[in-house]
Amino acid sequence: MLLRLNHHSGVPIYLQLIEQLKHAIETGALRGGDQLPTIRKLAEDLVMNPNTVARAYRELEHEGVIELRHGSGAFVPESVVSRAKVMRKAQGIVQSAMDRLASLQLSEDEIRRLVENELALLRNNESEITLD
Amino acid sequence: MLLRLNHHSGVPIYLQLIEQLKHAIETGALRGGDQLPTIRKLAEDLVMNPNTVARAYRELEHEGVIELRHGSGAFVPESVVSRAKVMRKAQGIVQSAMDRLASLQLSEDEIRRLVENELALLRNNESEITLD
DNA sequence: AGTTGTGTATTAGTCTACTAATACACTATA
DNA sequence: TATAGTGTATTAGTAGACTAATACACAACT
């Protein structure tokens, strides 16, 4: 398994870990039933605190991507296989949208704001203040 | 001009201001050549520190959306009119993509991660760590 | 020139996200 | 039931983002 981490990007390590582990599952590097590296083992290899790895694992479990067994380890459930297909489809949607946006000369921050705006609309929880 | 602000959403006020002011321009509530509300005036109306408004204005200028004239005020340059069209197009792209993603039952965080992933790919600045 | 209204800069306080240090609790196996 | 290996919980330190307090600098107008 190959993990790409960047300690100087400003992106929290635990988020990068989540992304990379998901990628490993989606590409088949990790398959249903497989056991993931131990929290301590991975923390040692990556030279970081076990809690940081634990946080990534915890969130992955919360999203249903992995399964944590207290005292035993972390495992990839069989069910994620079909989910991987969905994620690949989603990734394609995002990629084509980003490509089209990039050709419009938008900055990254502007793209992020458009996305956040749409997400907020799908949620809808705002109050109003009126000026003359 | 109507401003929608939410002090309890966790989204920084200055970012909400940026979004709302852009929206005002894109919808035509603010037109080319118009003067925006004074920093102090807007800060007073919205009951916040002038620096917070100033920050929003500063970033909007950095993005070319408004023009700051030291001692005079903040203005909407004529050039933003064509840009508004581009932004409307971009907004449409994002909206359709978000709709399709939402129908795939993705969480907001998952969508954000896909977006960040694509943005990173368009940039490309990572180092690798290999595990056995 | 003076005055008033404008944006700008500096500094500091507060809050939260992130990471780490450390101790705890569960499970498997001998 | 002992022990080694696993995930879990609590607490604290650090850094950065956000906002505010305050003083500065420029521009228009008399």
XYZ file of C-alpha atoms (C1' of nucleotides) in Angstrom:
324
model
C 0.000 0.000 0.000
C 1.258 3.416 -1.020
C 0.431 6.531 0.986
C 1.015 10.040 -0.302
C 1.268 12.557 2.528
C 2.294 16.182 2.494
C 3.213 17.763 5.819
C 3.560 21.243 4.386
C 0.288 21.638 2.483
C -1.755 22.918 5.408
C -4.190 20.051 4.906
C -4.514 18.151 8.211
C -2.673 14.850 8.174
C -5.669 12.875 9.411
C -7.709 14.152 6.447
C -4.965 13.155 4.036
C -4.882 9.734 5.675
C -8.636 9.341 5.252
C -8.390 10.292 1.602
C -5.489 7.954 0.914
C -7.037 4.991 2.695
C -10.295 5.470 0.811
C -8.315 5.614 -2.371
C -6.579 2.377 -1.443
C -9.963 0.723 -1.016
C -11.430 2.175 -4.199
C -8.492 1.045 -6.283
C -8.502 -2.433 -4.796
C -5.251 -2.160 -2.861
C -7.431 -2.978 0.147
C -10.212 -5.508 -0.397
C -13.275 -6.631 1.532
C -12.246 -8.616 4.607
C -8.707 -7.268 4.660
C -7.222 -6.046 7.909
C -5.783 -2.538 7.861
C -2.435 -1.718 9.445
C -2.568 -1.446 13.205
C -3.038 2.070 14.563
C 0.290 1.895 16.367
C 2.086 0.303 13.434
C 0.895 2.919 10.990
C 1.651 5.723 13.445
C 5.171 4.404 13.854
C 5.780 4.054 10.113
C 4.493 7.553 9.434
C 6.232 9.016 12.503
C 3.148 10.481 14.125
C 1.016 10.069 17.205
C -1.258 6.994 17.295
C -4.149 9.295 18.153
C -3.864 10.951 14.781
C -4.200 7.627 13.002
C -6.964 6.665 15.417
C -8.888 9.779 14.468
C -8.690 8.927 10.787
C -9.826 5.363 11.476
C -12.670 6.595 13.690
C -14.008 8.867 10.967
C -13.662 6.179 8.350
C -15.708 3.878 10.560
C -18.314 6.605 11.034
C -18.640 6.802 7.255
C -18.952 3.045 7.031
C -15.750 2.622 5.063
C -13.980 0.470 7.638
C -14.943 -1.558 10.684
C -13.160 -1.217 14.049
C -13.073 -4.211 16.401
C -11.967 -3.274 19.901
C -8.978 -5.372 20.821
C -8.697 -6.964 17.388
C -8.033 -4.397 14.700
C -9.508 -2.481 11.773
C -11.059 -4.265 8.814
C -12.570 -3.531 5.424
C -16.190 -4.711 5.356
C -17.393 -6.608 2.285
C -20.107 -4.006 1.702
C -17.686 -1.293 0.633
C -17.138 -2.949 -2.725
C -20.376 -1.639 -4.211
C -19.801 1.705 -2.545
C -16.453 1.958 -4.290
C -18.291 1.927 -7.618
C -20.520 4.774 -6.482
C -17.488 6.761 -5.383
C -15.783 6.253 -8.728
C -18.885 7.575 -10.452
C -19.006 10.560 -8.091
C -15.352 11.223 -8.715
C -16.019 11.365 -12.431
C -18.799 13.914 -11.954
C -16.569 16.115 -9.849
C -13.655 15.808 -12.217
C -15.589 16.914 -15.279
C -17.138 19.797 -13.343
C -13.722 20.935 -12.095
C -12.288 20.750 -15.583
C -15.026 22.947 -16.968
C -14.638 25.406 -14.106
C -10.892 25.571 -14.555
C -11.383 26.505 -18.196
C -13.448 29.478 -16.989
C -10.344 30.790 -15.190
C -11.841 30.529 -11.713
C -9.542 30.491 -8.700
C -9.592 27.573 -6.268
C -11.189 29.696 -3.589
C -13.925 30.818 -5.928
C -14.663 27.216 -6.807
C -14.799 26.309 -3.124
C -17.231 29.122 -2.438
C -19.509 28.054 -5.276
C -19.506 24.523 -3.887
C -20.195 25.684 -0.343
C -22.956 27.894 -1.620
C -24.673 25.012 -3.361
C -24.249 22.759 -0.338
C -25.828 25.442 1.817
C -28.749 25.701 -0.574
C -29.267 21.951 -0.346
C -29.403 22.407 3.414
C -30.965 25.811 3.975
C -30.480 27.277 7.411
C -30.033 31.027 7.242
C -31.534 34.179 8.683
C -31.801 37.530 6.979
C -30.759 41.073 7.716
C -32.167 43.829 5.545
C -30.424 47.103 4.703
C -32.011 50.083 2.939
C -29.466 45.765 -0.942
C -30.317 42.678 1.051
C -27.708 40.824 3.083
C -28.272 37.392 4.543
C -25.961 36.707 7.483
C -25.941 33.893 9.980
C -23.912 34.373 13.153
C -24.463 30.826 14.359
C -23.496 28.807 11.313
C -19.781 28.586 12.051
C -19.065 30.191 8.685
C -16.894 33.287 9.263
C -18.842 36.517 8.879
C -16.325 38.050 6.474
C -16.766 35.083 4.132
C -20.532 35.429 4.265
C -20.138 39.116 3.485
C -17.950 38.340 0.473
C -20.481 35.852 -0.803
C -23.413 38.178 -0.330
C -21.714 41.175 -1.924
C -20.713 39.075 -4.924
C -24.277 37.907 -5.158
C -25.479 41.513 -5.094
C -23.200 42.297 -8.020
C -24.111 39.199 -9.989
C -27.817 39.863 -9.628
C -27.473 43.507 -10.568
C -28.288 44.988 -7.156
C -24.867 46.595 -7.485
C -23.862 47.814 -10.944
C -20.659 48.963 -12.586
C -19.583 52.341 -11.230
C -21.713 52.071 -8.089
C -20.182 52.935 -4.740
C -20.484 50.301 -2.056
C -21.502 51.174 1.502
C -18.683 52.692 3.532
C -16.707 50.277 5.671
C -17.730 52.097 8.832
C -21.343 52.467 7.737
C -21.722 48.795 6.915
C -19.939 47.789 10.115
C -22.334 49.932 12.114
C -25.444 48.584 10.381
C -24.323 45.004 10.866
C -23.058 45.639 14.410
C -19.518 44.438 13.869
C -15.973 45.755 13.811
C -14.979 47.833 10.763
C -11.931 45.604 10.366
C -14.174 42.663 9.605
C -15.872 44.538 6.789
C -12.486 45.836 5.670
C -11.209 42.302 5.387
C -14.097 41.317 3.153
C -13.572 44.381 0.969
C -9.837 43.710 0.789
C -10.362 40.170 -0.451
C -12.983 41.277 -2.930
C -10.502 43.781 -4.310
C -7.847 41.078 -4.515
C -10.226 39.045 -6.637
C -10.943 42.052 -8.820
C -14.592 42.222 -7.861
C -14.429 45.711 -6.350
C -12.028 48.636 -6.412
C -10.814 50.374 -3.236
C -9.844 54.055 -3.395
C -7.945 55.184 -0.334
C -9.803 58.099 1.185
C -12.725 57.891 -1.226
C -14.520 54.592 -0.899
C -15.177 51.227 -2.527
C -16.567 50.951 -6.046
C -17.764 48.363 -8.512
C -15.577 48.465 -11.633
C -17.306 48.310 -15.012
C -15.342 45.187 -15.918
C -17.196 42.961 -13.466
C -20.276 42.940 -15.632
C -18.871 40.405 -18.086
C -17.378 38.485 -15.193
C -20.817 38.182 -13.648
C -21.907 36.219 -16.693
C -18.980 33.839 -16.282
C -19.847 33.357 -12.633
C -23.450 32.579 -13.459
C -22.270 29.933 -15.890
C -19.892 28.503 -13.293
C -22.659 28.450 -10.750
C -24.777 26.412 -13.118
C -22.014 23.872 -13.588
C -21.550 23.492 -9.847
C -25.263 23.257 -9.218
C -25.842 20.435 -11.661
C -22.827 18.562 -10.352
C -23.998 18.933 -6.743
C -27.469 17.743 -7.674
C -26.096 14.625 -9.291
C -23.801 13.982 -6.316
C -26.619 14.442 -3.842
C -28.623 11.799 -5.680
C -25.734 9.407 -5.076
C -26.300 9.828 -1.331
C -22.901 11.374 -0.644
C -22.377 13.349 2.536
C -21.277 16.975 2.395
C -17.837 16.106 3.711
C -17.384 13.436 1.084
C -18.285 15.920 -1.614
C -15.819 18.444 -0.192
C -13.081 15.828 -0.195
C -13.730 14.879 -3.799
C -13.549 18.534 -4.755
C -10.337 19.104 -2.813
C -8.874 16.001 -4.367
C -9.563 17.243 -7.868
C -8.234 20.701 -7.054
C -5.054 19.107 -5.728
C -4.688 17.116 -8.922
C -5.012 20.283 -10.966
C -2.203 21.714 -8.873
C -0.002 18.759 -8.033
C 2.400 19.320 -5.167
C 2.755 16.193 -3.086
C 5.451 13.921 -1.768
C 5.190 10.187 -1.321
C 5.730 7.754 1.491
C 5.821 4.062 0.666
C 4.787 1.263 3.004
C 5.356 -2.428 2.408
C -4.564 74.717 5.870
C -8.249 72.559 8.362
C -11.763 69.238 8.781
C -14.350 65.421 7.859
C -14.875 61.133 5.819
C -12.667 57.499 3.704
C -9.511 53.171 3.521
C -5.085 51.072 6.020
C -2.067 49.152 9.450
C -0.718 47.244 13.944
C -1.620 44.813 17.894
C -3.948 41.857 20.849
C -7.668 38.698 22.551
C -10.423 34.511 21.860
C -11.746 30.472 20.112
C -11.243 26.206 17.707
C -8.831 22.575 15.060
C -5.207 19.665 15.251
C -1.800 16.895 17.395
C 0.446 14.698 21.167
C 1.184 12.448 25.969
C -0.567 9.220 28.755
C -3.447 5.988 30.820
C -7.469 2.834 30.195
C -10.250 -1.277 28.303
C -11.154 -4.957 25.381
C -9.721 -9.537 22.808
C -7.148 -13.366 21.598
C -4.082 -16.787 22.761
C -1.134 -19.609 25.483
C -5.594 -16.192 34.235
C -1.585 -13.867 32.354
C 0.086 -11.401 28.789
C 0.691 -9.157 24.587
C -1.590 -6.725 21.124
C -5.397 -4.193 19.838
C -8.676 0.034 19.868
C -10.482 3.939 23.312
C -10.653 7.866 26.338
C -8.926 11.975 28.777
C -6.184 15.800 29.032
C -3.212 19.273 27.541
C -0.214 21.920 24.346
C 0.274 24.565 19.927
C -0.842 27.007 16.086
C -3.791 29.456 13.253
C -8.185 31.722 12.027
C -11.201 35.173 13.208
C -12.585 39.412 15.345
C -11.869 43.621 17.809
C -9.443 47.992 19.701
C -6.934 51.596 18.375
C -4.147 54.574 15.866
C -2.489 55.997 11.181
C -2.755 57.920 6.234
C -4.963 59.525 2.266
C -8.638 62.419 -0.362
C -12.149 65.785 -1.046
C -13.983 70.008 0.065
C -14.349 74.363 2.274
